[in-house]
Tab-separated table of C-alpha atoms in Angstrom:
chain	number	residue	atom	x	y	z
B	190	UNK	CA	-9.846	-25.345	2.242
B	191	UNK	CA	-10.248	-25.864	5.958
B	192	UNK	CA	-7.229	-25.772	7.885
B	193	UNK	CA	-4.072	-24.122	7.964
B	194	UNK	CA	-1.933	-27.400	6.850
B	195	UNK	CA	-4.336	-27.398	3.861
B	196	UNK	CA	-3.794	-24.090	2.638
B	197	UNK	CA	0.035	-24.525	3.361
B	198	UNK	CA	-0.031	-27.320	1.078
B	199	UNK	CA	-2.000	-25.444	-1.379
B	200	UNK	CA	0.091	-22.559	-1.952
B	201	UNK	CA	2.864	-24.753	-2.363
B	202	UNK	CA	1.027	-26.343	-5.110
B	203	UNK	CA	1.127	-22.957	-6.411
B	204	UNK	CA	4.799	-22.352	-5.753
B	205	UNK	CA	5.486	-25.737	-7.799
B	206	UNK	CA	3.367	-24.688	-10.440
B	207	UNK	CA	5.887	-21.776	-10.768
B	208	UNK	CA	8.890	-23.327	-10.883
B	209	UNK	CA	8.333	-25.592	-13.794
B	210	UNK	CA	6.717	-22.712	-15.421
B	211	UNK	CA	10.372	-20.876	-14.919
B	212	UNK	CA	12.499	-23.556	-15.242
B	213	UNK	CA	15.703	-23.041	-14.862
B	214	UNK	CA	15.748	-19.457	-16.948
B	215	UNK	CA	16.143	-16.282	-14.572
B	216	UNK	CA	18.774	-15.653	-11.791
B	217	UNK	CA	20.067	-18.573	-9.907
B	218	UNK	CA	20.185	-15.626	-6.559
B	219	UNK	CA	16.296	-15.061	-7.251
B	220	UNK	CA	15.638	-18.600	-7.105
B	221	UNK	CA	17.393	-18.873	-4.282
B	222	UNK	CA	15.547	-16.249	-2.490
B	223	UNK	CA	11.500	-17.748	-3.793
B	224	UNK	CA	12.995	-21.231	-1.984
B	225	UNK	CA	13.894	-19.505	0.541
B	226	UNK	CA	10.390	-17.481	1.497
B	227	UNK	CA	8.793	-20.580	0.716
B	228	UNK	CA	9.829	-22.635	3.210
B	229	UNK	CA	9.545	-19.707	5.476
B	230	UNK	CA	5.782	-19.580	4.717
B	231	UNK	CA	5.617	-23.061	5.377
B	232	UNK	CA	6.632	-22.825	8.756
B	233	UNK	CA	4.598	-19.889	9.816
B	234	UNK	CA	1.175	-20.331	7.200
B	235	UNK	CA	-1.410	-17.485	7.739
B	236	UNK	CA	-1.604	-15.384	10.935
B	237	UNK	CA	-4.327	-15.769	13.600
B	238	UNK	CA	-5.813	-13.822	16.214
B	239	UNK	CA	-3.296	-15.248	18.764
B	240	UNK	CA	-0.402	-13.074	17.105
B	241	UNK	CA	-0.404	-9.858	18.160
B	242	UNK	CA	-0.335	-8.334	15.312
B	243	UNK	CA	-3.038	-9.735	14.088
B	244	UNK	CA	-5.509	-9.468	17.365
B	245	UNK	CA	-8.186	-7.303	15.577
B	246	UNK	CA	-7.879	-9.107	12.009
B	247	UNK	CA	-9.326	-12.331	11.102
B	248	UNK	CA	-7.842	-13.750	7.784
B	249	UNK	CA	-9.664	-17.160	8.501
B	250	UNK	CA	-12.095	-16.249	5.684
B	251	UNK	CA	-9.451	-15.689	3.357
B	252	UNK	CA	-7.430	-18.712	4.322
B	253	UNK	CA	-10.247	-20.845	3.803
B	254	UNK	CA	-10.753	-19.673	-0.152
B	255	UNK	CA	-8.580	-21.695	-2.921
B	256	UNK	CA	-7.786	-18.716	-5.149
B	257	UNK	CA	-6.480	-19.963	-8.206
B	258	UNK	CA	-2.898	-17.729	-9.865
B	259	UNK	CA	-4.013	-15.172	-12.783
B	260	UNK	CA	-3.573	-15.968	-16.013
B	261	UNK	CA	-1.422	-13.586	-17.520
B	262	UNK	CA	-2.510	-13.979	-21.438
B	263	UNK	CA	-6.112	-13.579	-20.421
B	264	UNK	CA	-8.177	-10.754	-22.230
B	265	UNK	CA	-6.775	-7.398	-22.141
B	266	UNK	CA	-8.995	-4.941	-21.503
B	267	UNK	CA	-9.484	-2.332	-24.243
B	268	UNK	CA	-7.463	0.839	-23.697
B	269	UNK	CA	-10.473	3.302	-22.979
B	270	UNK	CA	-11.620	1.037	-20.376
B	271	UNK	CA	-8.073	1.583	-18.645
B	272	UNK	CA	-7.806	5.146	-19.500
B	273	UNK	CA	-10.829	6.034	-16.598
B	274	UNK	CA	-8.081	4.847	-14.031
B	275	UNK	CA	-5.684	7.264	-14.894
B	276	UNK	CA	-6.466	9.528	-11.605
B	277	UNK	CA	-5.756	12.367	-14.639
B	278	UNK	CA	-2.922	12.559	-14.509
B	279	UNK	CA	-2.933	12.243	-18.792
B	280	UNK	CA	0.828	12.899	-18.939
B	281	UNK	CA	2.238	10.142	-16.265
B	282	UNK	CA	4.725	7.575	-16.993
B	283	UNK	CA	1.944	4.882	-16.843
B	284	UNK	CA	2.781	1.211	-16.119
B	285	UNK	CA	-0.212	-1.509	-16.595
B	286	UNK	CA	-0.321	-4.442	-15.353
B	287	UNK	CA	-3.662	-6.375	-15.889
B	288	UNK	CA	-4.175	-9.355	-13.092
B	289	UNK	CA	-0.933	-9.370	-12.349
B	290	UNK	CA	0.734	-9.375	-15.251
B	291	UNK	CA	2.177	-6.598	-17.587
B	292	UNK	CA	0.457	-4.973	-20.374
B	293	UNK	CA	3.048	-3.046	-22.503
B	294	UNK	CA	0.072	-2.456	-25.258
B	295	UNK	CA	-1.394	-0.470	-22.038
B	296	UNK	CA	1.501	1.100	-20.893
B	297	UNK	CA	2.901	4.413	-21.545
B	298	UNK	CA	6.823	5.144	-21.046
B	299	UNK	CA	7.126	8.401	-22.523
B	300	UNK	CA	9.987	11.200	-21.950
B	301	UNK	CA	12.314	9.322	-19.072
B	302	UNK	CA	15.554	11.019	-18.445
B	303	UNK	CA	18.381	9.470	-19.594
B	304	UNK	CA	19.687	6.658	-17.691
B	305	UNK	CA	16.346	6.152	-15.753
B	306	UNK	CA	14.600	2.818	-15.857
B	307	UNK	CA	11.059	2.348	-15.791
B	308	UNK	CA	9.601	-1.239	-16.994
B	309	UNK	CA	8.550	-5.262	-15.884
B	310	UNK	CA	9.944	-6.594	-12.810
B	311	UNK	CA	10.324	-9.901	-14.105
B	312	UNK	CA	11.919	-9.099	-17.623
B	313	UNK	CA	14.648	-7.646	-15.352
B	314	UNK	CA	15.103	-10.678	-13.158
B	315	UNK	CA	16.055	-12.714	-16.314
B	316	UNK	CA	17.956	-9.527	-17.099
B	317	UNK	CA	21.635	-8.137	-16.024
B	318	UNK	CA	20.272	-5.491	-13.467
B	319	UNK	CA	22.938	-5.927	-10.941
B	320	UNK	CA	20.758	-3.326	-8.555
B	321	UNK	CA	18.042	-5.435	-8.841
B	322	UNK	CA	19.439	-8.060	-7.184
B	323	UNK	CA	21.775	-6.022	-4.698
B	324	UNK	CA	17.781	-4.693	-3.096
B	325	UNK	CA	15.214	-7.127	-4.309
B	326	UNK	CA	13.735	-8.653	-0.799
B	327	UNK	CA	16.733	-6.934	1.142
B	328	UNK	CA	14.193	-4.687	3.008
B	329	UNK	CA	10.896	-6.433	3.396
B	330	UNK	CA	11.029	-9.208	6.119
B	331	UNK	CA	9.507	-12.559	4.908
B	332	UNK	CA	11.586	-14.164	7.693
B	333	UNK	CA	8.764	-12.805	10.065
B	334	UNK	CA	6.292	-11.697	7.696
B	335	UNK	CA	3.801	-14.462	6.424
B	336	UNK	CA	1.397	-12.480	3.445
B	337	UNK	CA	5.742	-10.896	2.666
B	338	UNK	CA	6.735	-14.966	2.342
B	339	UNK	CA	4.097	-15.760	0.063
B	340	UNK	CA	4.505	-12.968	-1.896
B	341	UNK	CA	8.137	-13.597	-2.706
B	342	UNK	CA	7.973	-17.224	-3.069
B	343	UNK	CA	5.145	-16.844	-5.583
B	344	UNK	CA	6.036	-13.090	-7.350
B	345	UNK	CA	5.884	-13.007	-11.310
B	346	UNK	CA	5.595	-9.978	-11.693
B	347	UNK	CA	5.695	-6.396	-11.157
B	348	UNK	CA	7.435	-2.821	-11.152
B	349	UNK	CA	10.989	-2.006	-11.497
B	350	UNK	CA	11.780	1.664	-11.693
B	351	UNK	CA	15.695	3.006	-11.484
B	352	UNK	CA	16.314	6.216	-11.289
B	353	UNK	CA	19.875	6.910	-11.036
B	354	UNK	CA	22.426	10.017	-8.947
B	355	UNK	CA	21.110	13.031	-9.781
B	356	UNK	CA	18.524	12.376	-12.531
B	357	UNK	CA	15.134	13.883	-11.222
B	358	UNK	CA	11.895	12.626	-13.187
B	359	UNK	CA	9.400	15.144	-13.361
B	360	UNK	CA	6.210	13.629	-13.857
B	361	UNK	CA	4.892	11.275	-12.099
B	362	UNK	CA	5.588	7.250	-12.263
B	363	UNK	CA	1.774	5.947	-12.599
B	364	UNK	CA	1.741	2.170	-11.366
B	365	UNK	CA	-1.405	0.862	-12.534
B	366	UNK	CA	-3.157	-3.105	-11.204
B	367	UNK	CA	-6.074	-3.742	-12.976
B	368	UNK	CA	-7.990	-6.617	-11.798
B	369	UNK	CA	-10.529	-7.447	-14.629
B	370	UNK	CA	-12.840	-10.419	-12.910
B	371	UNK	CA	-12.994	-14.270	-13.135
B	372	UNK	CA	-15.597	-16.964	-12.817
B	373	UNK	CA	-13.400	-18.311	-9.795
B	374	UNK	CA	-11.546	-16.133	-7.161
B	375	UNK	CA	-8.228	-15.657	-8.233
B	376	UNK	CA	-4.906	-14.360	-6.238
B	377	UNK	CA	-1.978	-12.072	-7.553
B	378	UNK	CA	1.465	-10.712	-5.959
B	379	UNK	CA	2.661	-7.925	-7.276
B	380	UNK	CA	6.268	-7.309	-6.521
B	381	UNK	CA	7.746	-3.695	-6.576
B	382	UNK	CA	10.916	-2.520	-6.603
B	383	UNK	CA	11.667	1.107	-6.572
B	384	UNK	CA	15.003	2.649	-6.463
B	385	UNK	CA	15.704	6.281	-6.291
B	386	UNK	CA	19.976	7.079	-6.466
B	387	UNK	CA	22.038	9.573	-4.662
B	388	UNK	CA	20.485	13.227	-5.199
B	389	UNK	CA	17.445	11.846	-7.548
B	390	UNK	CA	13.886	12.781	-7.139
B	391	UNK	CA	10.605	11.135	-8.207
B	392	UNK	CA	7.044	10.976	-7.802
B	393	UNK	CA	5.470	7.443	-7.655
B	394	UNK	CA	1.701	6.565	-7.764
B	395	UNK	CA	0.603	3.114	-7.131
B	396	UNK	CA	-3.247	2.221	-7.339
B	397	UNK	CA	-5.339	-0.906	-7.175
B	398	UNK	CA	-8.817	-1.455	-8.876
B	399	UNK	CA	-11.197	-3.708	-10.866
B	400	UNK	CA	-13.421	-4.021	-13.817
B	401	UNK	CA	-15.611	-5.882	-11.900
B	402	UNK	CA	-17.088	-6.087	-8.681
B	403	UNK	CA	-15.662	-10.293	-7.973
B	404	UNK	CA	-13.936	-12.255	-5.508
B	405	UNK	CA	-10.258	-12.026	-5.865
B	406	UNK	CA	-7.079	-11.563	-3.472
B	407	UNK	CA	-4.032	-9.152	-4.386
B	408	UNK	CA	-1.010	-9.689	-2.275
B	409	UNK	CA	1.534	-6.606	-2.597
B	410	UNK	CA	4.868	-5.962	-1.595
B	411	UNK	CA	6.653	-2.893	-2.256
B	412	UNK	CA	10.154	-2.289	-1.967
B	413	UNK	CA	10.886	1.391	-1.716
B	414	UNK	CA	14.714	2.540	-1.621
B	415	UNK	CA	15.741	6.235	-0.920
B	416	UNK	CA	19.083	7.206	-1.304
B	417	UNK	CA	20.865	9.970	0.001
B	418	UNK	CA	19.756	12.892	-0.607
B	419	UNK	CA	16.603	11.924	-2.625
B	420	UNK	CA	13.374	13.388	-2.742
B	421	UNK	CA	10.646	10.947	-2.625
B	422	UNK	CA	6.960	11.246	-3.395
B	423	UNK	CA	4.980	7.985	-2.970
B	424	UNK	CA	1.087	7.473	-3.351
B	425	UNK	CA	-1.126	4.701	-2.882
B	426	UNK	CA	-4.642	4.314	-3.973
B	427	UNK	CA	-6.890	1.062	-3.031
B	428	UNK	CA	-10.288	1.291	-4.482
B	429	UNK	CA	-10.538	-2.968	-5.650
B	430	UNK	CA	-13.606	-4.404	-5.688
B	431	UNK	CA	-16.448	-4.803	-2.744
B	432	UNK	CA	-15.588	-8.120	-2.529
B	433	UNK	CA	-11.123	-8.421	-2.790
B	434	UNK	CA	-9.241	-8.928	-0.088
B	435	UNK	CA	-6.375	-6.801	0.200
B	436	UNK	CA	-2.935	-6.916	1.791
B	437	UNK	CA	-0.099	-4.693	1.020
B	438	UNK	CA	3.120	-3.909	2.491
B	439	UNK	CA	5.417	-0.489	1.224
B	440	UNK	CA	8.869	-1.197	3.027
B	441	UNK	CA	10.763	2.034	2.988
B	442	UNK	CA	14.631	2.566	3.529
B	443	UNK	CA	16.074	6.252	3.612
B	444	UNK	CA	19.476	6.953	3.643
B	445	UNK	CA	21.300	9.879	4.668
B	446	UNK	CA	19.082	12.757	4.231
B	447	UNK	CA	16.658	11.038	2.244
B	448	UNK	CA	13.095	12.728	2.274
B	449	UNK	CA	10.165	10.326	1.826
B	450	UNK	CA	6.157	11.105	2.373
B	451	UNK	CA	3.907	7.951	1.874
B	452	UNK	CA	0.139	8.979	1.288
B	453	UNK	CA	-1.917	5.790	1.658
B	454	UNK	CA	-5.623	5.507	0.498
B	455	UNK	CA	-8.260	2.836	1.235
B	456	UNK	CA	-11.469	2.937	0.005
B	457	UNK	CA	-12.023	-0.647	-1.333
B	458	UNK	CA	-12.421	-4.015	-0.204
B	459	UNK	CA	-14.360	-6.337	1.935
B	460	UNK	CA	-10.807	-7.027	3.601
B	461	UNK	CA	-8.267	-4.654	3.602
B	462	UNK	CA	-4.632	-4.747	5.450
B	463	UNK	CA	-1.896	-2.557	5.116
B	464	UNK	CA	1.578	-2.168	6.229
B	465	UNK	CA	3.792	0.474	5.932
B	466	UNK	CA	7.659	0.708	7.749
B	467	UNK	CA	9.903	3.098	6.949
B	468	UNK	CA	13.691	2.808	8.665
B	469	UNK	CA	15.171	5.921	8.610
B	470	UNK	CA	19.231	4.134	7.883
B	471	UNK	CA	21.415	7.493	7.446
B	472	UNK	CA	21.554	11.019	9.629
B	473	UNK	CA	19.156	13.601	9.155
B	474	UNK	CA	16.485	11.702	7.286
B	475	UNK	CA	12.588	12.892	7.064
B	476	UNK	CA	9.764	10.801	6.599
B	477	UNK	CA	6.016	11.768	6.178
B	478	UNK	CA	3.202	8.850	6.690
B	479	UNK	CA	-0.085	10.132	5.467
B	480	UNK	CA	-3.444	7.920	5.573
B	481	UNK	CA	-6.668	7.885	4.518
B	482	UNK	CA	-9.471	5.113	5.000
B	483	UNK	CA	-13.278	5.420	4.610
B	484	UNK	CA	-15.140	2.351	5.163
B	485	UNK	CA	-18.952	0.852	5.089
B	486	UNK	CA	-20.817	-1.725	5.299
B	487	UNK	CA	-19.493	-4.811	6.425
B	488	UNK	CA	-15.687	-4.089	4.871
B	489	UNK	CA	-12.674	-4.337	7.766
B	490	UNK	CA	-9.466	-2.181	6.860
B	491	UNK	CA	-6.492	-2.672	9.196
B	492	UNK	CA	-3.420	-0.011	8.874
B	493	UNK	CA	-0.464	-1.059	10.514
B	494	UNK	CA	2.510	1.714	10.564
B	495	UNK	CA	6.154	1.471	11.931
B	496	UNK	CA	9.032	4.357	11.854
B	497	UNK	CA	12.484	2.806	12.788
B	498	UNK	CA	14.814	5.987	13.825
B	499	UNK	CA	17.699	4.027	13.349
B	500	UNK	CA	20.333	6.921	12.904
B	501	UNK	CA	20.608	10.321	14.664
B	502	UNK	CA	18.623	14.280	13.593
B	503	UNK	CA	16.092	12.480	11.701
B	504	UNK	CA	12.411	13.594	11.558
B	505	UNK	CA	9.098	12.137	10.740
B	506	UNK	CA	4.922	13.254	11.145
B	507	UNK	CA	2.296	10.696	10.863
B	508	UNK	CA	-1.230	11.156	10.605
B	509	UNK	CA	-3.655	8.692	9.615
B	510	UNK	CA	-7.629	9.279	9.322
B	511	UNK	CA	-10.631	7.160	9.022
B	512	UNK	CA	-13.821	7.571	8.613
B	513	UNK	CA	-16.527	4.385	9.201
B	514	UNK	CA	-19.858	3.952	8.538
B	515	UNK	CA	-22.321	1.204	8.260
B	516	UNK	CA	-21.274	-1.666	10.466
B	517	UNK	CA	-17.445	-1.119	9.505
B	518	UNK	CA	-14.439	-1.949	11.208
B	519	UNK	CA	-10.858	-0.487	11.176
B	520	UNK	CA	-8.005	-0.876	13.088
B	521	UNK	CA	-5.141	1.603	13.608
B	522	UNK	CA	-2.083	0.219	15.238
B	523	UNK	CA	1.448	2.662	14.513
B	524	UNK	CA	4.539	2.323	16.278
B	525	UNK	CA	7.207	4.928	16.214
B	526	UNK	CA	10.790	2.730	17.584
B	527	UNK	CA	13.821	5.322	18.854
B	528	UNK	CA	16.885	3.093	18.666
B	529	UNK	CA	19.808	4.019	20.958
B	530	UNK	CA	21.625	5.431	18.726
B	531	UNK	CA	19.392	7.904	17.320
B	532	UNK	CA	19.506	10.765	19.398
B	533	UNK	CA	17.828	14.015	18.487
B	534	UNK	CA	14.815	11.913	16.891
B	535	UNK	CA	12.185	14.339	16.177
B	536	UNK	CA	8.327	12.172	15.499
B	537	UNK	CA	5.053	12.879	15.475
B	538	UNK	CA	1.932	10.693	15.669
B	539	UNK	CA	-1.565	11.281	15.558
B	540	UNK	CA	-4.346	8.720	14.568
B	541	UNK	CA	-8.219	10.363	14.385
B	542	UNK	CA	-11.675	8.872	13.143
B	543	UNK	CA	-14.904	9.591	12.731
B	544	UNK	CA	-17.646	7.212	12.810
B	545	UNK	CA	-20.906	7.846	10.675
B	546	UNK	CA	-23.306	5.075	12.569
B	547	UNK	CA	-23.321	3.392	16.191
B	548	UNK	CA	-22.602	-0.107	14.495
B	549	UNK	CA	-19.058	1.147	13.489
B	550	UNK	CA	-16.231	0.448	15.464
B	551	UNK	CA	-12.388	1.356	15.206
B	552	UNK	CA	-9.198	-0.228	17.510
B	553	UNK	CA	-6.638	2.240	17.525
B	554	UNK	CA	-3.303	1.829	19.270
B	555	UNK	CA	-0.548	4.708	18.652
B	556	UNK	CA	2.505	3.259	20.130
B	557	UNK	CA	5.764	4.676	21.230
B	558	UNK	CA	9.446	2.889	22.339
B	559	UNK	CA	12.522	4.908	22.749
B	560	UNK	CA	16.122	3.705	23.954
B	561	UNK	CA	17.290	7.146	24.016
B	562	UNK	CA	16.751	10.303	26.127
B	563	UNK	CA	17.500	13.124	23.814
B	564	UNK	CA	14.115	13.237	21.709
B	565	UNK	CA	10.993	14.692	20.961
B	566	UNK	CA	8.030	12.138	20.125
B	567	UNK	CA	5.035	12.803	20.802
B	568	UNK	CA	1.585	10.390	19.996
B	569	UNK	CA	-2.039	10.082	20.263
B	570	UNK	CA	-5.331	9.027	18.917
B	571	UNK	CA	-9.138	10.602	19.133
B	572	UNK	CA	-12.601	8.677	17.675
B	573	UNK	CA	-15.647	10.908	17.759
B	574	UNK	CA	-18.832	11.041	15.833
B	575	UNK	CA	-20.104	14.440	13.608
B	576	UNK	CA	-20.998	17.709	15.868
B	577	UNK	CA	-24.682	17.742	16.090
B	578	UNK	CA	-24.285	21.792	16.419
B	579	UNK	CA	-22.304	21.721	13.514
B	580	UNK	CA	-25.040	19.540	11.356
B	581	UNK	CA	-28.154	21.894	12.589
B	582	UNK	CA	-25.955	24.866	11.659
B	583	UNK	CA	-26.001	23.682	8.145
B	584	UNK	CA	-29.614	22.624	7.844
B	585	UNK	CA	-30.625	25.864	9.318
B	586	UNK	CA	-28.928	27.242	6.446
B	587	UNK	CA	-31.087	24.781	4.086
B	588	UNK	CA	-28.853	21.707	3.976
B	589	UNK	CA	-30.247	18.695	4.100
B	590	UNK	CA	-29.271	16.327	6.636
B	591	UNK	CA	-27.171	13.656	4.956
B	592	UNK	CA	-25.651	16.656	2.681
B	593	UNK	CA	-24.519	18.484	5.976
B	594	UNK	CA	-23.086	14.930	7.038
B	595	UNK	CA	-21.416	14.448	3.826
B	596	UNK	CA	-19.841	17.625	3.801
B	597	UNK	CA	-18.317	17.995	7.722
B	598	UNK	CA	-16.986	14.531	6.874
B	599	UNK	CA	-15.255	15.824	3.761
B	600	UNK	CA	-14.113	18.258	6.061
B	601	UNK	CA	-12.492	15.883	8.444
B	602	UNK	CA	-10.948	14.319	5.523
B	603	UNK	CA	-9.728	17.692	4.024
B	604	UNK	CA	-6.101	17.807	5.431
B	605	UNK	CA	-5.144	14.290	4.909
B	606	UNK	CA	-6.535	14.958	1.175
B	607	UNK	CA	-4.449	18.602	1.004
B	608	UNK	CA	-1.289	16.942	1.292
B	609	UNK	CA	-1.645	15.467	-1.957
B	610	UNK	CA	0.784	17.308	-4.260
B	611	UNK	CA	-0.284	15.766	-7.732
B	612	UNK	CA	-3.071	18.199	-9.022
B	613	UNK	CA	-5.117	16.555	-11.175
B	614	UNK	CA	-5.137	13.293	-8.481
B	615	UNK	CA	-6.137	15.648	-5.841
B	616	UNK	CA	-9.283	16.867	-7.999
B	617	UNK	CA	-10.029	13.084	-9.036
B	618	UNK	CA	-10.216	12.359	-5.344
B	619	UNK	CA	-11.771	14.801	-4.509
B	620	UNK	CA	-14.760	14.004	-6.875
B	621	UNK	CA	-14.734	10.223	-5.898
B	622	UNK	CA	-14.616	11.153	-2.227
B	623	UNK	CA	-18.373	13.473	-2.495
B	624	UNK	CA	-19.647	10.648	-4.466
B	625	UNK	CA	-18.701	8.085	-1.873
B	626	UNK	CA	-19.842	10.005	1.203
B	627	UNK	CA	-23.045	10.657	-1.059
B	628	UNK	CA	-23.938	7.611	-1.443
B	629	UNK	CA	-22.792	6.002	1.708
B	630	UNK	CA	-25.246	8.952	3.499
B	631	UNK	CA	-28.023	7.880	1.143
């Protein structure tokens, strides 16, 4: 492809191919709602560099590729394969889904609490879930969103978990994408919906990977819905291939003391984008935004946050972290938005990165806008390179020199990485992060 009419008219081709694969079985509303996005996307096609939001992320490249929709009956792969991408945590609700598509011979619902729901987003669109259709694409805005249009007019598939008043699930939810590699670069959307009821409480772990190191482009959307009172855990891990692209969004709603933390993690991709917005809807609500992205090479990853205080006495604490190495790039642009109603707003903001080589570069842009006086928000940003007294302390103590670089960049990473409550996660990461600042030293 070569233009943007072109890949306009592609993706409808895509859309098309959908419908007559559908037919007229699902939900009449959910139909609806994939016309709808659709002609939205058709409108706006793929961002450029013009758009604001977009300055510092070229998606030319990807614009230009004709990646072809997953088969969902490919090959499955073999369940010890999958089992090295369970983060350890050996006794998670685990849901599979293998390019796109769910694997229940993969999955593992085990022990869920009575009236909780955990399962295929698209067996319960041709299903009687009234709550799916009272939230399904109710929070994330394809109306202005492009990659959030095509996602919703071409979603097959994905995660649906319930969890209803009161009921608390005490392991954690494992979502699972496992992209296994094809001859010709392929695209998926995973759609998730995740609702947590009045009073409920739930940990949810989302992760993105591949068999093989291939071409391919996953397009995410998450819908996450926190009711009052809820506790909310939610983790994201992106380690796909050196050569996907990769654009998410996580669209979070809190009600009335609802308690969310988000814990993002990027260390995949040749092209990586995500988004994550959180409205805090109902009084007293606390939010936590937690990121982590190390890059190298030639790979781009582009976090873009935004906290809506919507409603009075809420909190919320962000920090994000990056390290870049190689002749990286990453971009850091979070906006915290006070509306005029929400006095007593309490938010915190604070972007830092390290860069590992002089070819690196980061664009960082912690942003605040506030329509009302009686607050406390406070933001800022710092990029700095490893203390040279710090590094000749270490080799004077017979550390080498790219050990002592690998470990005071472990170091920086260290309290982004302590906030992760899920033990045996924690440890995984832990290991995968000293092999990756190991061999990106090396």
């Amino acid at each position: 492809m070569t233009g943007a009419s072109e890949a306009k008219d592609f993706y409808q081709t895509h859309f098309s191919q959908i419908e007559k694969e559908t037919g007229r079985n699902g939900q009449a509303w959910a139909r609806e709602i994939r016309e709808a996005a659709m002609s939205r996307f058709s409108e706006m096609g793929f961002p450029t560099v013009r758009d604001e939001e977009w300055k510092y992320t070229n998606v030319a490249p990807l614009a230009k590729i004709p990646f072809q929709p997953t088969p969902f009956k490919s090959g499955r792969p073999a369940p010890d394969r999958v089992e090295r991408f369970s983060l350890g945590m050996t006794e998670a609700i685990r849901l599979v889904f293998v390019d796109g598509g769910y694997s229940p011979e993969l999955s593992s619902l085990h022990r869920l609490p009575q009236g909780v729901q955990v399962g295929s987003l698209a067996a319960a669109l041709h299903g009687e879930a009234g709550w799916v259709e009272s939230h399904l694409a109710r929070y994330a805005d394809y109306q202005e969103h492009a990659f959030v249009a095509l996602n919703t007019a071409l979603m097959r598939d994905g995660a649906f978990v319930y969890v209803p008043e009161g009921r608390i699930v005490a392991q954690p939810i494992h979502l699972l994408f496992l992209s296994t590699g094809a001859k010709e670069a392929t695209i998926s959307h995973p759609r998730n919906l995740l609702v947590i009821g009045k009073g409920g409480q739930a940990t949810i772990v989302e992760s993105y990977t591949a068999l093989e190191n291939k071409v391919y482009f996953t397009n995410a959307v998450t819908e996450l819905v926190v009711g009052e009172n809820a506790v909310v855990e939610h983790y994201k891990l992106q380690e796909e291939s050196e050569e996907a692209f990769h654009i998410a969004t996580l669209q979070v709603r809190l009600d009335r003391n609802g308690n969310c933390s988000s814990h993002s993690i990027a260390l995949g991709g040749i092209l990586v984008r995500n988004e994550v917005n959180a409205v805090l809807d109902g009084e007293g609500g606390e939010c936590a935004l937690n990121g982590f992205y190390m890059v190298s090479g030639e790979q781009h990853v582009d976090n873009h946050t935004r906290i809506d205080h919507v409603k009075p006495h809420c909190t919320s604490r962000e920090l994000y972290k990056g390290v870049l190495d190689g002749r990286s790039k990453g971009v850091f642009n979070g906006k915290i938005y006070v509306h005029k109603a929400a006095q007593k707003s309490d938010a915190k903001q604070t972007n830092n990165n390290l860069l590992l080589s002089r070819d690196a570069s980061i664009d960082t842009k912690p942003q605040l806008e506030i329509y009302n006086n009686d607050v406390k928000c406070t933001h800022g940003s710092t990029i700095g390179q490893l203390d040279q007294d710090s590094i000749f302390y270490l080799r004077s103590r017979g550390i080498g020199v790219e050990a002592a670089r690998s470990l005071l960049a472990y170091a920086f990473a260290s309290d982004v990485m302590g906030r992760i409550r899920i033990e045996p996660m924690r440890a995984h990461l832990d290991k995968l992060l000293v092999a990756k600042f190991h061999h990106d030293g090396s």
